[in-house]
CSV table of C-alpha atoms in Angstrom, one decimal:
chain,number,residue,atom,x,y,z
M,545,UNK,CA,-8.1,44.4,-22.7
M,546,UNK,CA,-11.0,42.2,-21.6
M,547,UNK,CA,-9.7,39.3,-24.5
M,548,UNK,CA,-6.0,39.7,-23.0
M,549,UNK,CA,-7.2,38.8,-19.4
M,550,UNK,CA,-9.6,35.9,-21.0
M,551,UNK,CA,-7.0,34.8,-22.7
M,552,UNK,CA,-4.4,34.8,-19.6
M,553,UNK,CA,-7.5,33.1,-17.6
M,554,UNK,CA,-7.8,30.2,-20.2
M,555,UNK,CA,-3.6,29.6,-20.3
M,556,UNK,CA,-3.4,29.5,-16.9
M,557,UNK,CA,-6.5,26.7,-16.6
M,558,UNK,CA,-5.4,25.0,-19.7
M,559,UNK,CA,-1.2,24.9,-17.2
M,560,UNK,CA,-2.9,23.8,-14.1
M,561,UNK,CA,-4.4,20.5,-15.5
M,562,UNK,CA,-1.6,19.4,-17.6
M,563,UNK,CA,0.1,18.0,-14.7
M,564,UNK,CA,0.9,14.9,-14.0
M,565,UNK,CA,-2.1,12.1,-13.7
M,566,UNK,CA,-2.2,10.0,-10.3
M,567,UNK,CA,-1.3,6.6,-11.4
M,568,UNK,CA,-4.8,4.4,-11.3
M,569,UNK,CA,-5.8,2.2,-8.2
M,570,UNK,CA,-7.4,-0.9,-8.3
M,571,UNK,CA,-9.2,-2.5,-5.3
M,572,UNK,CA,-6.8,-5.5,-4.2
M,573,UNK,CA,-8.2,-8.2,-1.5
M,574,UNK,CA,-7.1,-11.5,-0.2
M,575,UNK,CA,-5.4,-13.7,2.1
M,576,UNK,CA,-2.4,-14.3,3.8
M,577,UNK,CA,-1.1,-17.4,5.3
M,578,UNK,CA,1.5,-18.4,7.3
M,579,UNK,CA,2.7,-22.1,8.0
M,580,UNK,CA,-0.9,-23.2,6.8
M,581,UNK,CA,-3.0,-21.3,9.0
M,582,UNK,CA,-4.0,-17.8,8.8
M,583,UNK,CA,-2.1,-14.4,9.6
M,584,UNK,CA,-3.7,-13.4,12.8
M,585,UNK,CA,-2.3,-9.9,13.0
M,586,UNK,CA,0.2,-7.9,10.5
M,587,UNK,CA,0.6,-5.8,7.6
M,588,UNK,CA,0.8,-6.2,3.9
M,589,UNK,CA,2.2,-3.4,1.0
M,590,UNK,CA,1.8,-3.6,-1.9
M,591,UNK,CA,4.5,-1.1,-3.6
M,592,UNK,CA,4.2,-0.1,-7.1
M,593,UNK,CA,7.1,-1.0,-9.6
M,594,UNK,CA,6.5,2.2,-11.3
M,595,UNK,CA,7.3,4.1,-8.0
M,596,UNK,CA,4.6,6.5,-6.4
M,597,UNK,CA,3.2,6.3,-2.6
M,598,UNK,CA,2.8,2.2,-1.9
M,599,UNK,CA,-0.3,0.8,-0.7
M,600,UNK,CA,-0.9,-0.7,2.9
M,601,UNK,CA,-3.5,-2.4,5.0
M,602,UNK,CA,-3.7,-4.3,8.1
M,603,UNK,CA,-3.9,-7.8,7.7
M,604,UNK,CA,-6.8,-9.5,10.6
M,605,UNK,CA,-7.5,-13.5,10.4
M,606,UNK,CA,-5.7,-13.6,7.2
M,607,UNK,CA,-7.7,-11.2,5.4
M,608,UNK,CA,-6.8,-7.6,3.7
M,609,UNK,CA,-8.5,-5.3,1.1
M,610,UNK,CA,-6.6,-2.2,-0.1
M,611,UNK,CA,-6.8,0.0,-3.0
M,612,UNK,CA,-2.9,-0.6,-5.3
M,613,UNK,CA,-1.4,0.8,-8.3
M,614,UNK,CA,-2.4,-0.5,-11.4
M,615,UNK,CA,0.5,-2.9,-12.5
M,616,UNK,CA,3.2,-4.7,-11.1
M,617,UNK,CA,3.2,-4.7,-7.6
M,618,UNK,CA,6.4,-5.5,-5.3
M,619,UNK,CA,4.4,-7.6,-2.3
M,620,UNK,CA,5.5,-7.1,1.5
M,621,UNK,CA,4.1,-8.9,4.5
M,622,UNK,CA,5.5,-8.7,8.0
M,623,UNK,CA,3.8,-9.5,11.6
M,624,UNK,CA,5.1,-8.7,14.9
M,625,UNK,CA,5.3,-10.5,18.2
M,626,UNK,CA,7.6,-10.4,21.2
M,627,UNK,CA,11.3,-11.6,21.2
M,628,UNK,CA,11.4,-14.5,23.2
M,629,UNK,CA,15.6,-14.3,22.1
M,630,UNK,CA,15.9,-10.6,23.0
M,631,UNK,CA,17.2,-9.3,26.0
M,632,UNK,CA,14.6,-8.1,28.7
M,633,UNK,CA,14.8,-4.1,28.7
M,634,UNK,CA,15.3,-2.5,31.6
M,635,UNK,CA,15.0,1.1,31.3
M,636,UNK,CA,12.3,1.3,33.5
M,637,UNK,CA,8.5,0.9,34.5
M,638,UNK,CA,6.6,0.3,31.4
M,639,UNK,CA,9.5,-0.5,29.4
M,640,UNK,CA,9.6,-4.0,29.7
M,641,UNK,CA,8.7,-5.4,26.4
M,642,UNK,CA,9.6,-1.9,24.5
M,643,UNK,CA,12.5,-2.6,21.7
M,644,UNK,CA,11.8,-6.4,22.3
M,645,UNK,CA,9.1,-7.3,19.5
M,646,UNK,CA,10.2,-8.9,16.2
M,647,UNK,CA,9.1,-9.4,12.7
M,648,UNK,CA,8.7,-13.2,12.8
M,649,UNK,CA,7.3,-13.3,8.5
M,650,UNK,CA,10.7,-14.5,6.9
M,651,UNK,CA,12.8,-12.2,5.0
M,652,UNK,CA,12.2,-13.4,1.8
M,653,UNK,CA,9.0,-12.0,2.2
M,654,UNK,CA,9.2,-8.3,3.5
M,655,UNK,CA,12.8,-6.6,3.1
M,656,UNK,CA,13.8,-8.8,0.4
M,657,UNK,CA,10.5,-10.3,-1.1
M,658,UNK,CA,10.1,-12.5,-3.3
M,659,UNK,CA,6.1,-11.8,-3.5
M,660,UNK,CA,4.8,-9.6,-6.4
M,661,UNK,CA,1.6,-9.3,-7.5
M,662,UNK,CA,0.2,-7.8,-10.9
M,663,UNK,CA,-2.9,-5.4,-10.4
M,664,UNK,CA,-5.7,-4.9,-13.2
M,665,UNK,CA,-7.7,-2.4,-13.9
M,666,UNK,CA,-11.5,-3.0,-13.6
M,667,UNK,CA,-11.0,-6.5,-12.6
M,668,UNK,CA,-11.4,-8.7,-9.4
M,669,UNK,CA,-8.1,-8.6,-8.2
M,670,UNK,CA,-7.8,-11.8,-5.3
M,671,UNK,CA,-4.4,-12.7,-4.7
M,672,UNK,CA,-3.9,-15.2,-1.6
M,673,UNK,CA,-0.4,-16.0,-0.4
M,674,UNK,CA,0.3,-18.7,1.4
M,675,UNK,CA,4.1,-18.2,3.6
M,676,UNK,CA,6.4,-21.1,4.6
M,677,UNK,CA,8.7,-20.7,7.7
């Protein structure tokens, strides 16, 4: 009896790690420019061509460090800033700019990027990107 239950034990430990391993991170910095001169505010993701959970981190004075999937890397940048084309809410006190910020980063470089990046393991992984209007 007591080699059945040892047995039983040692399957089920021997099931629970056969699972599937987290893909490996890499530490990722840089910078990110726009028009020549430093993001000031935004975001960047890095999202994983093999699929997973992507990777994001705020982007301050054109700087970012993040931790990204080993491999190719699908790039996204966006910043936000008010609408000076969209029309003034009105729904009421405090509502004033709500609904009126905008991503101002081209297209080209968030919801349709163009931006990938390829992540190593145990290397210095620096990438800088440098946006146009």
């Amino acid at each position: 009896m007591n080699t059945k239950r040892i047995l039983a034990l040692a399957l089920a430990a021997a099931l629970i790690g056969c699972g599937p391993a987290a893909p490996k991170q890499s530490k990722v910095s840089g910078t990110v420019k726009f028009d020549g001169a430093p993001l000031a505010k935004g975001e960047i993701i890095f999202a994983s061509a093999t699929g997973g959970a992507p990777s994001m981190a705020a982007v301050n004075d054109g700087k970012f460090e993040l931790e990204a999937t080993v491999g190719k890397n699908r790039v996204e940048v966006r910043a936000m800033r008010v609408s000076k084309t969209a029309p003034k809410n009105t729904g009421g006190p405090g509502s004033e700019s709500a609904g009126r910020d905008e991503n101002y980063i081209p297209d080209r470089y968030n919801d349709n990027t163009t931006l990938s990046a390829e992540v190593k393991s145990n290397e210095a992984n620096k990438f800088d990107f440098d946006l146009k209007k």
